Coordinates of C-alpha atoms in Angstrom, one line a residue:
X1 CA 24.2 74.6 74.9
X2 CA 23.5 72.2 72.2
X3 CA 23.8 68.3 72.8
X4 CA 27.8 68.5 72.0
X5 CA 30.3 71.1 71.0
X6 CA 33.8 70.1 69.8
X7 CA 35.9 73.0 69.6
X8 CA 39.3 73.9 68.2
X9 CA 41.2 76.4 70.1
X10 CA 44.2 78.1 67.8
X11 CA 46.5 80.3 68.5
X12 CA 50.0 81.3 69.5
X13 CA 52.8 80.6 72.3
X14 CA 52.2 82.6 75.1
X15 CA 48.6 83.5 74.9
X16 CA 47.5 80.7 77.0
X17 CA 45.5 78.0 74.8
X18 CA 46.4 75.3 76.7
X19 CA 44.9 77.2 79.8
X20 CA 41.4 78.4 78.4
X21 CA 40.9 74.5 77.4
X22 CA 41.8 73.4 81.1
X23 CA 39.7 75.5 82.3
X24 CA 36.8 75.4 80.2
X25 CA 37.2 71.5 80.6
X26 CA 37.2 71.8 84.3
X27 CA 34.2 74.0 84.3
X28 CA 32.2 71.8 81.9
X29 CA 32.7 69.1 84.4
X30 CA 32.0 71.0 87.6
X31 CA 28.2 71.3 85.5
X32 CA 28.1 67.4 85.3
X33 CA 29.4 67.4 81.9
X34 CA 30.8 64.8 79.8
X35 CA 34.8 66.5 78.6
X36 CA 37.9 65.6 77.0
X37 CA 40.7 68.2 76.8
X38 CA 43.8 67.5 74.4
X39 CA 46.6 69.9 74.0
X40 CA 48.7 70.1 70.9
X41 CA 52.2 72.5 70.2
X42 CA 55.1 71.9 69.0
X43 CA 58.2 73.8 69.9
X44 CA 57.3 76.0 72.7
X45 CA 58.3 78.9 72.4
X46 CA 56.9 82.5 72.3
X47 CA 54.6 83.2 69.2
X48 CA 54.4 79.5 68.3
X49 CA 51.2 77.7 66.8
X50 CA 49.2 75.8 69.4
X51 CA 46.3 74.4 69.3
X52 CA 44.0 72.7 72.1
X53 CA 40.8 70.5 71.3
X54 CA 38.0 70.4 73.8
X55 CA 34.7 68.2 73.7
X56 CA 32.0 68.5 75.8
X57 CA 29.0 66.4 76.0
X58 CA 26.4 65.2 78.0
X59 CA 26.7 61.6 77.3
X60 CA 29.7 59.6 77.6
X61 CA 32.5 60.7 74.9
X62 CA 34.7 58.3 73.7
X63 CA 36.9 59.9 70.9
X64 CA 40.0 61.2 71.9
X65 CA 43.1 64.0 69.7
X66 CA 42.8 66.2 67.4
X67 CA 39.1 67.5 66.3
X68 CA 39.4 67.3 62.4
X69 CA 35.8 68.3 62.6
X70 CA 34.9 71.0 65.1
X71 CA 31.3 72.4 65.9
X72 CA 33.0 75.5 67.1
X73 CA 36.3 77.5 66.3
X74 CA 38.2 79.9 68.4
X75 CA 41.1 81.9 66.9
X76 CA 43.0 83.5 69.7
X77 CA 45.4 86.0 67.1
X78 CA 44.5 87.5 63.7
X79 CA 47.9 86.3 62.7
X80 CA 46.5 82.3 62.7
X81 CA 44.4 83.9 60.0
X82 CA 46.8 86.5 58.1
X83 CA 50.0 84.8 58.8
X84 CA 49.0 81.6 58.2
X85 CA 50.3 80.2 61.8
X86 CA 48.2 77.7 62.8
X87 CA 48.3 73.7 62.0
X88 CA 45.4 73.9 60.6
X89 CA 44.9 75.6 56.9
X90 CA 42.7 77.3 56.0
X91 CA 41.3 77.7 59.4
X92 CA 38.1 76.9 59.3
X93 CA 39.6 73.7 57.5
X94 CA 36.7 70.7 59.0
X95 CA 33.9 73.0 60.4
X96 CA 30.8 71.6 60.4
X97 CA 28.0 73.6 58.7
X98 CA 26.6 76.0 61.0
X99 CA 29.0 76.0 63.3
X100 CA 30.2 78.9 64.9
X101 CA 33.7 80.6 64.6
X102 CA 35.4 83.3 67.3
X103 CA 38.0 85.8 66.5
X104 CA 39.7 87.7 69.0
X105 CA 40.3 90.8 66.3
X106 CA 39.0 94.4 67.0
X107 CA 37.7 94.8 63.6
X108 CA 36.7 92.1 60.8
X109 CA 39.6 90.4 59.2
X110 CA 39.8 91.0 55.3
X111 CA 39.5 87.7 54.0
X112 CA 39.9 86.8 50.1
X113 CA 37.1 86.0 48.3
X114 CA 37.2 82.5 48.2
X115 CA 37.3 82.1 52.4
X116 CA 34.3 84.3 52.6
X117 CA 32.1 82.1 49.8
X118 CA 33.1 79.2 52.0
X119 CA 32.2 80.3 55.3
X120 CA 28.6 81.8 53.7
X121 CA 28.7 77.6 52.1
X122 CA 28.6 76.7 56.1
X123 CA 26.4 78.8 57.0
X124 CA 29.3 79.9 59.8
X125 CA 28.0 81.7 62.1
X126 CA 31.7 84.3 62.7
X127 CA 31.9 86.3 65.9
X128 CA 34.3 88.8 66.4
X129 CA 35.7 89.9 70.2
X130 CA 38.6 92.2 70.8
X131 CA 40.0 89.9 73.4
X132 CA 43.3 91.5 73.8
X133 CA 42.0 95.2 74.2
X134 CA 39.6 94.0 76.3
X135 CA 42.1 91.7 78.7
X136 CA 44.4 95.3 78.7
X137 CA 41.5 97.6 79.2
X138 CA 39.8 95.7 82.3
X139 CA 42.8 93.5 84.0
X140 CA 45.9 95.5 82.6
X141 CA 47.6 92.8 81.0
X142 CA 47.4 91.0 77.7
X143 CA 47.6 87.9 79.6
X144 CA 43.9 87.6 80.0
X145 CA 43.0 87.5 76.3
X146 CA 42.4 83.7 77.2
X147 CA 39.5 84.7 79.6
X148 CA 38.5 87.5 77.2
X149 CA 37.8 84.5 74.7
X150 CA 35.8 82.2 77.2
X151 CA 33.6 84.7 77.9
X152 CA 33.4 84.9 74.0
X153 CA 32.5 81.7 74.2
X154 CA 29.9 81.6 77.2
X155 CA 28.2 84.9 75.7
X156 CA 27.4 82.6 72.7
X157 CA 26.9 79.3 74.3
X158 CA 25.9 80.2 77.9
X159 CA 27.7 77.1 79.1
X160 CA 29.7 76.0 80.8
X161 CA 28.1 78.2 83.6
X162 CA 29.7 81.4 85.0
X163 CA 29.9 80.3 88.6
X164 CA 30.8 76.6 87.0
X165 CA 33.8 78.9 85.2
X166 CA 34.5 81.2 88.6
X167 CA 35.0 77.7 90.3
X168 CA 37.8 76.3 87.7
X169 CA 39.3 79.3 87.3
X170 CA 39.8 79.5 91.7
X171 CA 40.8 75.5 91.6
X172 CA 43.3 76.4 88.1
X173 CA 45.0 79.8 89.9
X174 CA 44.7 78.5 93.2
X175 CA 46.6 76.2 94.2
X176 CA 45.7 73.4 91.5
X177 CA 49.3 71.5 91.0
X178 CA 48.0 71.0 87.5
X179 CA 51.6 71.0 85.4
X180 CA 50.5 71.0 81.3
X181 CA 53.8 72.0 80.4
X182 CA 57.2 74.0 81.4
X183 CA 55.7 77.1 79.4
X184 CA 52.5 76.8 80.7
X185 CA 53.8 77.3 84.4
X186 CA 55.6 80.1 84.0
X187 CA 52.6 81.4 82.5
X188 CA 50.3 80.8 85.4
X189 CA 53.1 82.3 87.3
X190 CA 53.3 85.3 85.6
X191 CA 49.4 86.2 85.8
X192 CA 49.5 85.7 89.2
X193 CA 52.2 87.9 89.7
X194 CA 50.1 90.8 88.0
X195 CA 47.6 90.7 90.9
X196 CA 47.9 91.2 95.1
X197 CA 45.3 88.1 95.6
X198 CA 43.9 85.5 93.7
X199 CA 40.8 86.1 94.9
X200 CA 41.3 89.8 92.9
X201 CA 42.2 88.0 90.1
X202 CA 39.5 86.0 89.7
X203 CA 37.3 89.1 90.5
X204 CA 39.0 90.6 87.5
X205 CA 38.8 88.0 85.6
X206 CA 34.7 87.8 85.5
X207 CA 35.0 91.1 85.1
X208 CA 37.4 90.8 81.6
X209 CA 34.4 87.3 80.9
X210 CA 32.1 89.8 81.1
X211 CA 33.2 93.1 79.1
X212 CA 34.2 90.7 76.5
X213 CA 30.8 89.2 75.8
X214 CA 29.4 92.6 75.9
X215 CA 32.2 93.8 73.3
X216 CA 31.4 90.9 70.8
X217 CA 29.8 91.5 67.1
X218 CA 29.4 89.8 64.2
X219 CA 30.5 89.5 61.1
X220 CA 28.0 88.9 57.7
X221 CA 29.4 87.1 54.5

């Protein structure tokens, strides 16, 4: 892992944003980590634009909100691209140059012109994963594409640590009375109700971390 990331999670109601940050947030600090975690959505509701900012150092971080200036992006659905639903436009809006950007799209998005000279301007580095497919193919429910994208992420970044991940993701599904929101709960509720045990979800979910790192590629300008 480089010295900091600051990343900018996007996406839509219902595909769990809020929880990927929590529980990348709780795994970066079961490494000894430094970590802020800041949720942002509006109405909530179903197919909604969210957004969650997550920063994780090794020395003390002090900044706090939104990241207007992420190392790293992670676009849950090709519609925060297509459709324009995000809060942030164009979406790679603020990323630093050479920073690293993660689609969950089973093929490469056909962007104009203009957003690929950009991106090839940052040198961004654009990572496709076909999170959803890969949440349905492995735990039979698209409501692991959040997991499908952390193991985007640790495929790339190698931290937070898998057994560092295993742990939040045990202390998250649990038991953890961790509340971020209404919509949220219901969520956690839902996933749980997919699987026996949590222990088999969790054994699933490594599985879906894994299959999605292996199912990455990348895009050139």
């Amino acid at each position: 892992m480089t010295e900091k990331m600051s990343i900018r999670m996007s996406g839509l109601g219902g595909q769990g944003v809020v929880t990927a940050a929590h529980i990348l947030g709780m795994a970066a600090y079961k490494d000894d980590l430094q970590v802020t975690v800041n949720p942002f959505f509006g109405a909530e509701k179903r197919l909604a634009p969210a957004e969650s900012y997550v920063r994780i150092a090794q020395e003390p971080i002090y900044e706090r909100g939104e990241i207007l200036y992420p190392s790293l992006i992670m676009v849950f659905h090709p519609h925060v691209i297509t459709m324009g639903k995000s809060y942030t436009m164009p979406f790679f809006d603020g990323l630093e140059a050479g920073g690293t950007i993660i689609i969950n799209s089973a093929s490469a998005l056909d962007l104009s012109e203009e957003e690929r000279d950009n991106l090839a301007k940052l040198d961004a580095q654009v990572h496709y994963v076909p999170a959803s497919e890969v949440a349905m193919g492995v735990s039979g429910t698209h409501l692991s594409t959040n997991i499908a994208m952390l193991g985007a992420l640790y495929r790339i970044q190698q931290r937070p640590s898998l057994d560092a991940l295993e742990s939040a993701m045990v202390e998250r599904f649990g038991g953890s009375k961790f509340v971020a929101s209404g919509s949220t709960a219901a969520l956690d509720d839902a996933v749980k109700e997919k699987f026996a045990k949590v222990s088999q979800m969790i054994e699933k979910n490594l599985e879906v971390i894994e299959k999605a790192g292996e199912s990455m590629f990348q895009q050139t300008h």
